[in-house]
Coordinates of C-alpha atoms in Angstrom, one line a residue:
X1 CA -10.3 -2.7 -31.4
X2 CA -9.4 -3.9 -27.8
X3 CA -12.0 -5.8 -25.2
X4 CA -11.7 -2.4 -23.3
X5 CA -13.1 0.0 -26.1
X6 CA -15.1 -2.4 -27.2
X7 CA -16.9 -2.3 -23.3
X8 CA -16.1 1.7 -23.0
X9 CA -18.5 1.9 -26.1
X10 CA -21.2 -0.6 -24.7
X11 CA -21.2 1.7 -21.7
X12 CA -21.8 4.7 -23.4
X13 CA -24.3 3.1 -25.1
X14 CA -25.8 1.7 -21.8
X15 CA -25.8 4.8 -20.4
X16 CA -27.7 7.1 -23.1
X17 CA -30.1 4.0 -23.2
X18 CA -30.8 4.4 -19.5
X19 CA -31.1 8.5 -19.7
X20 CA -32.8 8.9 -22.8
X21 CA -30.1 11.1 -24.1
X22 CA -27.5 11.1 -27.4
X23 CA -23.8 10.3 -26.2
X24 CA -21.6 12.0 -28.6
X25 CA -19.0 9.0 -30.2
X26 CA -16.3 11.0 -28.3
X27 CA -17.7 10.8 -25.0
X28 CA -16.9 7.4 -23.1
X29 CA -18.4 6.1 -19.9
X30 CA -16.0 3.8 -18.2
X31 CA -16.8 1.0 -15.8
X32 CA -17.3 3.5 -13.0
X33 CA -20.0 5.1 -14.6
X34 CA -17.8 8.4 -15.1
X35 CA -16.8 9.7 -18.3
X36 CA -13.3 8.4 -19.2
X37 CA -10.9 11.5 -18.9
X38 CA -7.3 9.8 -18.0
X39 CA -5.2 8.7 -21.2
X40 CA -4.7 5.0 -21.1
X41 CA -1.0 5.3 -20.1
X42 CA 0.4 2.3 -18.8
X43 CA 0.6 -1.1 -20.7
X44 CA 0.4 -4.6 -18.5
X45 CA 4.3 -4.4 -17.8
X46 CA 3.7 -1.0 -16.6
X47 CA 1.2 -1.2 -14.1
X48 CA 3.0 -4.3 -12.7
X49 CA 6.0 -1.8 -11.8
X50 CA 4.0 0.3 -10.5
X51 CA 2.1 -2.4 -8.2
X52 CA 6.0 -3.5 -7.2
X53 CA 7.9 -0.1 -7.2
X54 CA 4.9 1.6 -5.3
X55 CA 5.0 -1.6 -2.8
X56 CA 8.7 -1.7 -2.2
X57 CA 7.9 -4.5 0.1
X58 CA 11.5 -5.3 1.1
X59 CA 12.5 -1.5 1.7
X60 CA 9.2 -1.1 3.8
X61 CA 10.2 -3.8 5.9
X62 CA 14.1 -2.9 6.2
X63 CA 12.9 0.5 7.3
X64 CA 11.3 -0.9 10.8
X65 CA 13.1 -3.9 10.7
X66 CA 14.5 -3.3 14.6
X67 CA 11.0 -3.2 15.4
X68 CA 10.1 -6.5 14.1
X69 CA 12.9 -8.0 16.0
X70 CA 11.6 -7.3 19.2
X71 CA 9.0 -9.9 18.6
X72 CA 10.9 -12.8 18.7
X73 CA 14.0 -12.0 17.4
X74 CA 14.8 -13.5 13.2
X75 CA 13.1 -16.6 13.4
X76 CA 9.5 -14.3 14.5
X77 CA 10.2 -11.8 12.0
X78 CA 11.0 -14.5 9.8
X79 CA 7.7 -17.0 10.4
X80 CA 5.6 -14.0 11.0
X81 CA 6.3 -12.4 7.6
X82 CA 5.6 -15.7 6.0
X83 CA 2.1 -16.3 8.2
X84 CA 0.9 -12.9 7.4
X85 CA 1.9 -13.9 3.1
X86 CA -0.5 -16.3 3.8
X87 CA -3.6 -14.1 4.7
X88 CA -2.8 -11.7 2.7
X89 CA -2.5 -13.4 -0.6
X90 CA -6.3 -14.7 0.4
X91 CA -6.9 -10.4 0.6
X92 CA -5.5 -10.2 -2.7
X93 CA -7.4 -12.6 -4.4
X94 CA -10.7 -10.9 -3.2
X95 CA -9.5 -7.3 -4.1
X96 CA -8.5 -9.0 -7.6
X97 CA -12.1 -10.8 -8.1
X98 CA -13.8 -7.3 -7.2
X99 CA -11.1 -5.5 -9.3
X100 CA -11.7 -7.6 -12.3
X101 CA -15.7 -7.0 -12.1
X102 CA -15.3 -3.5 -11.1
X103 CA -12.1 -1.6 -12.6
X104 CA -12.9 1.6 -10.9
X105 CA -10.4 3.9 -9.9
X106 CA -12.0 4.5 -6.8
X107 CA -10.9 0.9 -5.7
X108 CA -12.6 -0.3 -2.4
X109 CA -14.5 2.7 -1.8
X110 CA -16.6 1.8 -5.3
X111 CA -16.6 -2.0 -4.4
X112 CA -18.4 -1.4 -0.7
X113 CA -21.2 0.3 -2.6
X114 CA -21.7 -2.2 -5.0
X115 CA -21.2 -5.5 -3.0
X116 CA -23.4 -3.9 -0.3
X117 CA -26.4 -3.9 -2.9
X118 CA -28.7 -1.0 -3.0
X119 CA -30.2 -0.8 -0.4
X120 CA -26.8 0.1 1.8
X121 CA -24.7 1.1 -0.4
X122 CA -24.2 4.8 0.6
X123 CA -23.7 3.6 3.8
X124 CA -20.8 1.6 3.0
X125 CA -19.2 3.5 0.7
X126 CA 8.3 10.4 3.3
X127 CA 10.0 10.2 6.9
X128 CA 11.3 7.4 5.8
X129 CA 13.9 8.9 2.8
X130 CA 14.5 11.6 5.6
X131 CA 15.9 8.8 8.4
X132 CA 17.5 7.4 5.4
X133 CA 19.7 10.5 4.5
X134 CA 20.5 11.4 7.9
X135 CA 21.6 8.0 9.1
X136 CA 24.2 7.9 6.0
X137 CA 25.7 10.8 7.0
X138 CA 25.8 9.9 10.6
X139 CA 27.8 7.0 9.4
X140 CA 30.7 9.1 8.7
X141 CA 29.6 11.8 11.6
X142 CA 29.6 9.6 14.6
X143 CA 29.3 12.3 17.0
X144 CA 25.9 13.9 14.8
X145 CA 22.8 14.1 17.1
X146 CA 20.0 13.7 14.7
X147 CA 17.5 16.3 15.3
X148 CA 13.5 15.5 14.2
X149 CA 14.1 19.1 12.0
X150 CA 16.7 17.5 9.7
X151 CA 14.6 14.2 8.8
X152 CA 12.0 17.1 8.0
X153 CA 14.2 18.9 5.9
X154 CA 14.9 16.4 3.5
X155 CA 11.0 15.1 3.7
X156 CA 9.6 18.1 2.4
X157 CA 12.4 18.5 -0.1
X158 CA 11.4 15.1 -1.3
X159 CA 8.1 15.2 -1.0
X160 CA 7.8 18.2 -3.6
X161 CA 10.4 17.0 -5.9
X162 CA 8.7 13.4 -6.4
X163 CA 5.1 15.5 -6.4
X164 CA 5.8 18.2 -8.7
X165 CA 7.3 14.9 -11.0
X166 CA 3.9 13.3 -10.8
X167 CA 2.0 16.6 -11.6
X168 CA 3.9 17.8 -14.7
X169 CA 5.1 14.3 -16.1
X170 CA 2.3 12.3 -16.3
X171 CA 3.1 10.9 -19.9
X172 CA 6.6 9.4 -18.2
X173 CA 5.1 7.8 -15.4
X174 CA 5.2 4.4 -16.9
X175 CA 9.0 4.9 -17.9
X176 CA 9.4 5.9 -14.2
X177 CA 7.7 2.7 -13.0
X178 CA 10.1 0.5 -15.2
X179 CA 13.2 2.6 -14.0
X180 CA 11.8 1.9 -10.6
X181 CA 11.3 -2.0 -10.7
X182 CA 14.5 -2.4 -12.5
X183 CA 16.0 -0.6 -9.3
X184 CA 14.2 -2.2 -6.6
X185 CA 14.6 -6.0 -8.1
X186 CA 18.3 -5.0 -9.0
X187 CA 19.1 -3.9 -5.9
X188 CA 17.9 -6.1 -3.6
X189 CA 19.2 -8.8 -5.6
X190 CA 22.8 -6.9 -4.9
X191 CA 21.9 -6.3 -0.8
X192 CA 21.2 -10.0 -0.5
X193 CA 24.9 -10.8 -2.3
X194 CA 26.2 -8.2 -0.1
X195 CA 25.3 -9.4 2.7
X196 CA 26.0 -12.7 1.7
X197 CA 29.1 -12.5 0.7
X198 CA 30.9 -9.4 2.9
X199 CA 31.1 -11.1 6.2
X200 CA 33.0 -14.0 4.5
X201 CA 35.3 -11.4 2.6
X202 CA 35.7 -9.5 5.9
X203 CA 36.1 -12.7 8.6
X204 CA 33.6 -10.8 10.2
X205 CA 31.5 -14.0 11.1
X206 CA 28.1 -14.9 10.6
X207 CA 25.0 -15.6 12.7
X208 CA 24.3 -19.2 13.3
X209 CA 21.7 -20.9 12.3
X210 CA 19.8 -21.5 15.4
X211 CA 19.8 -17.9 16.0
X212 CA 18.1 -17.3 12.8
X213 CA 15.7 -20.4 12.8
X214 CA 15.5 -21.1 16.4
X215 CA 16.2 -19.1 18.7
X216 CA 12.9 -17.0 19.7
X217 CA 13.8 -13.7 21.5
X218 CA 10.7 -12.1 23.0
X219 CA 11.6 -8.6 24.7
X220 CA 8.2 -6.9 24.3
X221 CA 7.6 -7.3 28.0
X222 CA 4.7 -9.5 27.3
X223 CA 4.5 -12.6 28.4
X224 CA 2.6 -15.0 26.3
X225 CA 4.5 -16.1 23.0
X226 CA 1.4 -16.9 21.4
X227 CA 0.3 -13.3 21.6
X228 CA 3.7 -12.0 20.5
X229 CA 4.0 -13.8 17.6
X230 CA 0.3 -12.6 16.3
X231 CA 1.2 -9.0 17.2
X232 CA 4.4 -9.4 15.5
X233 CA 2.9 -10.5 12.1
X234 CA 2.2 -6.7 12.2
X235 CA 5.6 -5.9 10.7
X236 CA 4.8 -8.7 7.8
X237 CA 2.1 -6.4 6.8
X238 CA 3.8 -3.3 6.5
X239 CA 6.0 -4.5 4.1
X240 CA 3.2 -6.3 1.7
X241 CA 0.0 -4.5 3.0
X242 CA -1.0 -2.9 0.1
X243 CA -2.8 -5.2 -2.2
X244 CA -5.0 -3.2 -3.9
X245 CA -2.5 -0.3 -5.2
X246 CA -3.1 -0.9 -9.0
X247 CA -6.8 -0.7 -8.7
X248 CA -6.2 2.4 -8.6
X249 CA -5.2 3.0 -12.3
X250 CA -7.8 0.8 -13.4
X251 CA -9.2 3.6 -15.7
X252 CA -5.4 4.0 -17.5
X253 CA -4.8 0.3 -18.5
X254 CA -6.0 -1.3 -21.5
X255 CA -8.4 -4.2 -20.3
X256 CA -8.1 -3.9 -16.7
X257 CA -10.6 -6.9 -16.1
X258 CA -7.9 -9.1 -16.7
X259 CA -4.5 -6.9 -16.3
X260 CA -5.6 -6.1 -12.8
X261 CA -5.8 -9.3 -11.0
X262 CA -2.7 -10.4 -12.8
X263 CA -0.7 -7.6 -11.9
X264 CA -2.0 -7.8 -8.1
X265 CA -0.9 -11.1 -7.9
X266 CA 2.2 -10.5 -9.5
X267 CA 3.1 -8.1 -7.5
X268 CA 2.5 -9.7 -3.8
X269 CA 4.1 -12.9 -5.1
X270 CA 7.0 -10.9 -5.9
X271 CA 7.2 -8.3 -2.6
X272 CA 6.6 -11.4 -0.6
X273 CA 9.8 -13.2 -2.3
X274 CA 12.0 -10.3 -2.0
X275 CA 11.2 -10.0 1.6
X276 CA 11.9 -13.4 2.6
X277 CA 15.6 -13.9 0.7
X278 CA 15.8 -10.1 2.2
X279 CA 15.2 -11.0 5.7
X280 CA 17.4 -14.3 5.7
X281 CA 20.3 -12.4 4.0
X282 CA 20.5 -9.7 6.6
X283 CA 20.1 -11.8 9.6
X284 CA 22.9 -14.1 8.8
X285 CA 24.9 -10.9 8.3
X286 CA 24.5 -10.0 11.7
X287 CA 27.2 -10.5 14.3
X288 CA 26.1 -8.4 17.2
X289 CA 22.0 -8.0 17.6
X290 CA 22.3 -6.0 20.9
X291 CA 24.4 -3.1 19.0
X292 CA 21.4 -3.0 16.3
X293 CA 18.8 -2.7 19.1
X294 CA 21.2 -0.9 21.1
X295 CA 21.6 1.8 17.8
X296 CA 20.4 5.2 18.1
X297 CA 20.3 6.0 14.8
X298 CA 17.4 7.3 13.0
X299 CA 17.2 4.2 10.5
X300 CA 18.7 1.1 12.5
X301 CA 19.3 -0.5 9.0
X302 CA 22.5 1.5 8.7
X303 CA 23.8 -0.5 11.6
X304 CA 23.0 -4.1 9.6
X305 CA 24.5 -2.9 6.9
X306 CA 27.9 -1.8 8.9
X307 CA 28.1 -4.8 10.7
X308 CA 27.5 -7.0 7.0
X309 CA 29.8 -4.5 5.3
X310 CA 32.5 -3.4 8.2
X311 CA 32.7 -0.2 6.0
X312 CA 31.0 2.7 6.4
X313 CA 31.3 3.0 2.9
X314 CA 29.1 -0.3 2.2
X315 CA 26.6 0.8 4.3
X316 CA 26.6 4.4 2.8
X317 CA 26.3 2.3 -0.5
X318 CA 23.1 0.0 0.4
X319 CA 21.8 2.9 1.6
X320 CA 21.7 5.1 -1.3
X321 CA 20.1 1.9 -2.9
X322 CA 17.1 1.9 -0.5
X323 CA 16.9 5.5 -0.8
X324 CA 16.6 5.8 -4.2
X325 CA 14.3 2.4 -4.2
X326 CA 12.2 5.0 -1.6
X327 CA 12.6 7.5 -4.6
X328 CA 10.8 5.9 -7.4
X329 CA 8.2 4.7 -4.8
X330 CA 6.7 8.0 -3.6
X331 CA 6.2 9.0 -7.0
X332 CA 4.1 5.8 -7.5
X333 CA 2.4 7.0 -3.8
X334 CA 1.5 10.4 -5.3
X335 CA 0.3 8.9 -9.0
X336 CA -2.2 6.5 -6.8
X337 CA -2.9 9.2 -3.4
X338 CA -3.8 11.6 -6.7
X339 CA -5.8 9.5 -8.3
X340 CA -7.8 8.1 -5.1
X341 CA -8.8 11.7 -4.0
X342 CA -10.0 13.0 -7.1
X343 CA -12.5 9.2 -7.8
X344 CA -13.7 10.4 -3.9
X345 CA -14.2 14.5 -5.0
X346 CA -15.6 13.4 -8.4
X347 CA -18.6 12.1 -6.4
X348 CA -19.0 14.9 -4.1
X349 CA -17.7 12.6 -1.3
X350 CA -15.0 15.8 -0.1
X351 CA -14.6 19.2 0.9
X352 CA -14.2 21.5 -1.8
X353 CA -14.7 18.7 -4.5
X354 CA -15.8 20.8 -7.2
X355 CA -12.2 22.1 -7.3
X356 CA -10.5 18.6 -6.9
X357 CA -12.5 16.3 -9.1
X358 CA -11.1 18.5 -11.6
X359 CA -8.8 16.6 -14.4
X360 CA -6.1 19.3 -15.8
X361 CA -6.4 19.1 -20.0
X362 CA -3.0 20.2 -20.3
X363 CA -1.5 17.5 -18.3
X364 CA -3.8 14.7 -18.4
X365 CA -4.6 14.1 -14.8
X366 CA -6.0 14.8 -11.4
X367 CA -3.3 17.7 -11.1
X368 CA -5.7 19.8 -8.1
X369 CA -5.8 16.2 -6.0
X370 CA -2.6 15.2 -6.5
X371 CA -1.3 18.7 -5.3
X372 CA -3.7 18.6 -2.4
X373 CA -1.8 15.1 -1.5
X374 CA 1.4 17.1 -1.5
X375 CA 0.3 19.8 0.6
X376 CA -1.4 17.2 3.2
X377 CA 1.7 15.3 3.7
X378 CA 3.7 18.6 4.1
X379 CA 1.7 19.3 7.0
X380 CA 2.0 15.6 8.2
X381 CA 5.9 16.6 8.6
X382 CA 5.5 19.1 10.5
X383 CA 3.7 17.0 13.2
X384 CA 7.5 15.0 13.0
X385 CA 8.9 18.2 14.1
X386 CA 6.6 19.1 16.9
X387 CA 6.1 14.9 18.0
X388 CA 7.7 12.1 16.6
X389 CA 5.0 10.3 19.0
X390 CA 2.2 11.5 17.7
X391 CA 3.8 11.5 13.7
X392 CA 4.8 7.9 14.6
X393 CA 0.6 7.2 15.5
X394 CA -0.6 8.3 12.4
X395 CA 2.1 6.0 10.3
X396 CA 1.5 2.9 12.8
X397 CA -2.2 3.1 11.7
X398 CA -1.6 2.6 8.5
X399 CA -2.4 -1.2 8.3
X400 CA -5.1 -1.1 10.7
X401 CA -6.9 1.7 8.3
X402 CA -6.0 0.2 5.0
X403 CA -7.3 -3.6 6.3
X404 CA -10.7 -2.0 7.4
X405 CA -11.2 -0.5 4.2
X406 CA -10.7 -3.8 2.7
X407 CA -13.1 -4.9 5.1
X408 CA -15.7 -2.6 4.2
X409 CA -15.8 -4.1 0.7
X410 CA -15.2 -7.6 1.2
X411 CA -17.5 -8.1 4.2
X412 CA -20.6 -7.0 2.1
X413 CA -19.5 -9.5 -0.9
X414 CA -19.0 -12.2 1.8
X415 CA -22.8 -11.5 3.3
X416 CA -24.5 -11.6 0.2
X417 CA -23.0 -14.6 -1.5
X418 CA -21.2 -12.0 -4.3
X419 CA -24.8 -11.6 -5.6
X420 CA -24.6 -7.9 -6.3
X421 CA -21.8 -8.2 -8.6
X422 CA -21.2 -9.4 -12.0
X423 CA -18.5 -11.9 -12.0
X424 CA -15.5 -10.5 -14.2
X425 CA -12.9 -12.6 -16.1
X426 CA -10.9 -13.4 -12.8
X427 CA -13.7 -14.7 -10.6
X428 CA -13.4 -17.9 -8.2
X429 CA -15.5 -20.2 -7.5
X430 CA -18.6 -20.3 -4.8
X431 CA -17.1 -22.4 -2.1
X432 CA -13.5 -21.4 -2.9
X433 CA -14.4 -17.4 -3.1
X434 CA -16.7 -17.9 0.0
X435 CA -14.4 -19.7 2.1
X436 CA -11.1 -17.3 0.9
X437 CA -13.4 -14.4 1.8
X438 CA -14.4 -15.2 5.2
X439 CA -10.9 -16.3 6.1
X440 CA -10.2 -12.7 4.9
X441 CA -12.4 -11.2 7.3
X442 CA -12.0 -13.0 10.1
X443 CA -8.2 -12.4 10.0
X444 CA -9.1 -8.8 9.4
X445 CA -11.3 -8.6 12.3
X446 CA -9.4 -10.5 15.0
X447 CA -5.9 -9.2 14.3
X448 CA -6.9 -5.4 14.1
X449 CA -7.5 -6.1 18.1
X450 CA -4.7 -7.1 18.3
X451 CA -3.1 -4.7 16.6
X452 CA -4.8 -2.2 19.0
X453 CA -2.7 -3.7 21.8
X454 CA 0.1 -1.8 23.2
X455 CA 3.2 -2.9 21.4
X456 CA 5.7 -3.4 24.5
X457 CA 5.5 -3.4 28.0
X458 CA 5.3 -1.1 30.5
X459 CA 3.1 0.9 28.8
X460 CA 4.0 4.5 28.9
X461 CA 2.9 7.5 26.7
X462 CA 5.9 7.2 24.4
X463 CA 5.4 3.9 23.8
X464 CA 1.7 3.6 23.4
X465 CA -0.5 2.4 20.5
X466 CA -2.3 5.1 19.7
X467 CA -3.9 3.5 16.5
X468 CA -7.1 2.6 18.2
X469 CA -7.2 6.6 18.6
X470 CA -6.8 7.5 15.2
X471 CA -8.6 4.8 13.7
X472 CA -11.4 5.7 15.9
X473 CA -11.1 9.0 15.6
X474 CA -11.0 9.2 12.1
X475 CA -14.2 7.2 11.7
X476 CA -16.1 9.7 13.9
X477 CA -15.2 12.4 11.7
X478 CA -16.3 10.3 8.6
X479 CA -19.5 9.1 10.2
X480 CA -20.7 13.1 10.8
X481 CA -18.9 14.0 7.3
X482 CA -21.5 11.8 5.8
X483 CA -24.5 12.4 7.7
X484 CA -23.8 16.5 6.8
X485 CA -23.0 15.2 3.0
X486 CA -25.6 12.8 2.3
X487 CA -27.8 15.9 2.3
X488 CA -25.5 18.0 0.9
X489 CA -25.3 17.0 -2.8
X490 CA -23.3 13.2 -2.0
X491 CA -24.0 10.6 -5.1
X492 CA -21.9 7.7 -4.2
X493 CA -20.6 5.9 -6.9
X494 CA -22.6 5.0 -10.3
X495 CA -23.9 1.5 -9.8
X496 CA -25.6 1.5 -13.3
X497 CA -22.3 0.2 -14.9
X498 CA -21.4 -2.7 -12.9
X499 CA -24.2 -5.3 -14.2
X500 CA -22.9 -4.4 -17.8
X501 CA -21.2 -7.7 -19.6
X502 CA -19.8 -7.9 -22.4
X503 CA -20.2 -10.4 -25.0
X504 CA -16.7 -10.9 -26.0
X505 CA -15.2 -11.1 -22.1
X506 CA -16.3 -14.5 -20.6
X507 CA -16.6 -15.6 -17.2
X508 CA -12.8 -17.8 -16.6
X509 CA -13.3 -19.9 -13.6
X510 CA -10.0 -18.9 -11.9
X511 CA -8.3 -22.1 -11.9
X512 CA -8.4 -22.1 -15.6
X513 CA -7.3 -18.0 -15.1
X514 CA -4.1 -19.3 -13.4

């Protein structure tokens, strides 16, 4: 018998302890406090895939790579991508301390209650493939005007393919997740030869290396380096922001306590890698950087690969390797999106979460949430269609809203010394967690004002940062949600389960974990 049944069992046994009432043998309280209802699916290889494919940190990057070049041209994209490695990892190894004394599904959300203590715990608790598509066949359509209605087209045609995948297919997820890595390792690894090799082949020249090293290029319009550079570390993050992915299937691995951590770090060590030997390979393939911020194509990348290729046909090919990379990742976005709203509905935290915190028994997972995702992004599109402005706000605030959640669990665990929680097998030490957690937060704090700033100037309406909008905005609405719910039938998470330890899993100071 496994660690993990072994402490399912305890738990069940802690829990009709506590209530005075028989647990049938078949009935198994997890480390949420929920009964366990997911099959335990994925195996260690698995849900390191899924952390990687899911990620698909060099793809993420690629896609707003003209962006990043803004602020300070290769050598900023380059040093900001490895400065922003650097803070994140230290995220990382707080999400995979929590994660290994918590494996909760719910992820941060469960974490904020708990590290919080009791007392405020209730308080705390596509496009992309589209611009993909339509830039390859612009490649061979030069005189094509992309309209925002084609990038739709193939987003909601996408969307529901890699949905309806995740909803009937459960049981071949984890084969998906090893396609997926096999994919996104494989072809990165054949972009960076590419690239290395075609301007050679073609006498097409390559960059120097001053101009990839050296040569800062600031054409944001503002005028302090200093600044540029922090905002810039922006793009670093959308490539390796998400951390805490796999603690999300923490309820369908065998002994998460320790296959969690391991797989996070994994994971970031390996997006962070790719990105690097991505970013240097590409910029070296480069001959001409004011015809790729020139481009008006819906995916600048299409004009790196040209110029690294000089074929259309080569840049056709990296591109289908990107999108299908883009592929295997959304159905890795809907397994976790799924599995995140249903932890949130099974609490009573949601609207109409009586009908999502439903788990189908014919296919063996959170099918009502995970359609609900679907149907939420479909209507996302169709802001693309009516404002790629407005579209474009609610994807830039994507690292500003995922770093605050962080923030709302790891800022409780920093405040209270990590007193509330019982340390799992992954757990560092006092002055090395307390120190990596407050480095965490303060980065957090600061650069989210930062990232608040406008991202070029003159500021005008097209160009303006509306993330401080939605990120305020959306906290408003959750701030009256939860004053209506919190007399309305809102639990919060089951704390019960999180002082449980069990005999057999002892505490590893981390060095000795590494």
């Amino acid at each position: 018998m496994s660690n993990e049944t072994t402490r399912e069992k305890q738990d069940a046994t802690t829990s009709a302890g506590s209530n005075g009432e028989g647990v049938g043998e078949d009935i198994i309280i997890n480390a949420s406090g929920h009964v366990q209802e997911l099959d335990r699916n994925f195996g260690f290889f698995s849900i390191c895939s899924m952390g990687i494919v899911t990620g698909n940190a060099w793809s993420a990057l690629g896609s707003s790579i003209v962006v990043a070049l803004y602020n300070g041209g290769p050598p900023g994209v380059i040093y900001e991508l490895l400065a922003v490695s650097t803070f994140y990892m230290g995220i990382a190894a707080c999400i995979a301390e929590l994660a290994s004394a918590i494996p909760s599904s719910a992820g941060v959300y469960h974490w904020a209650a708990v590290t919080a203590g009791p007392r405020w715990s209730r308080i705390c608790s596509c496009a992309i493939i589209g611009n993909v598509v339509i830039s390859m066949y612009t490649l061979f359509h030069p005189e094509f005007v992309p309209k925002s209605w084609h990038v739709f087209v193939v987003y909601v045609i996408v969307t529901w393919i890699c949905c309806t995948g995740v909803l009937f297919a459960n049981w071949l997820l984890p084969l998906l997740n090893r396609l997926g890595v096999i994919l996104i390792l494989g072809g990165v690894l054949v972009t960076i030869l590419v690239c290395a090799v075609m301007p050679g082949v073609k006498n097409s020249g390559y960059a120097t290396n001053r101009s990839v090293w050296k040569d800062w290029d600031n054409q944001t319009g503002w005028t302090n380096d200093g600044f540029v550079f922090l905002a810039g570390m922006l793009n670093g993050a959308y490539g390796i922001g998400t951390p805490d992915i796999i603690s999300h299937l923490a309820e369908e691995i065998p002994n998460p306590r320790a296959n969690i951590p391991k797989a996070i770090f994994a994971s970031m060590l390996i997006g962070i890698g790719t990105c690097f030997c991505f970013l240097v390979a590409i910029f070296y393939s480069i001959h001409s950087f004011d015809d790729v911020l020139s481009n008006s194509s819906t995916f600048p990348l299409a004009e790196i690969y040209y110029q690294a290729t000089s074929s259309r046909g080569g840049a056709v090919a990296l591109l289908s390797i990107i999108c299908a990379a883009m592929v295997f990742t959304l159905f890795g976005v809907y397994t976790t999106a799924g599995r995140m709203l249903w932890t949130l509905a099974r609490d009573d935290a949601t609207p109409f979460s009586s009908y999502l915190s439903l788990v189908s028994k014919r296919h063996r997972n959170p099918f009502r949430a995970t359609a609900a995702c679907g149907v939420v992004c479909t209507l996302m599109g169709c802001i693309y269609v009516g404002s790629t402005t407005a579209f474009n706000a609610f994807v830039g605030s994507f690292v500003v809203l995922t770093t605050l959640s962080y923030l709302a669990a790891i800022l409780p665990h920093l405040l209270t010394r990590r007193v509330h929680v019982t340390p799992g097998p992954f757990w560092m030490p006092e002055m090395m967690g307390l120190v990596v957690l407050s480095i965490s937060c303060a980065y957090i704090i600061v650069w989210n004002v930062v990232y608040f700033f406008p991202f070029s100037l003159p500021v005008t309406a097209k160009n303006m940062n509306y993330s401080v909008v939605i990120a305020g905005g959306l906290t408003v609405l959750v701030t009256c949600w939860w004053f209506w719910k919190n007399t309305h039938g809102y639990r919060g998470p089951d704390l019960g389960h999180s002082d449980t330890i069990v005999e057999d899993e002892a505490r590893v100071d981390v060095l000795e974990w590494l």
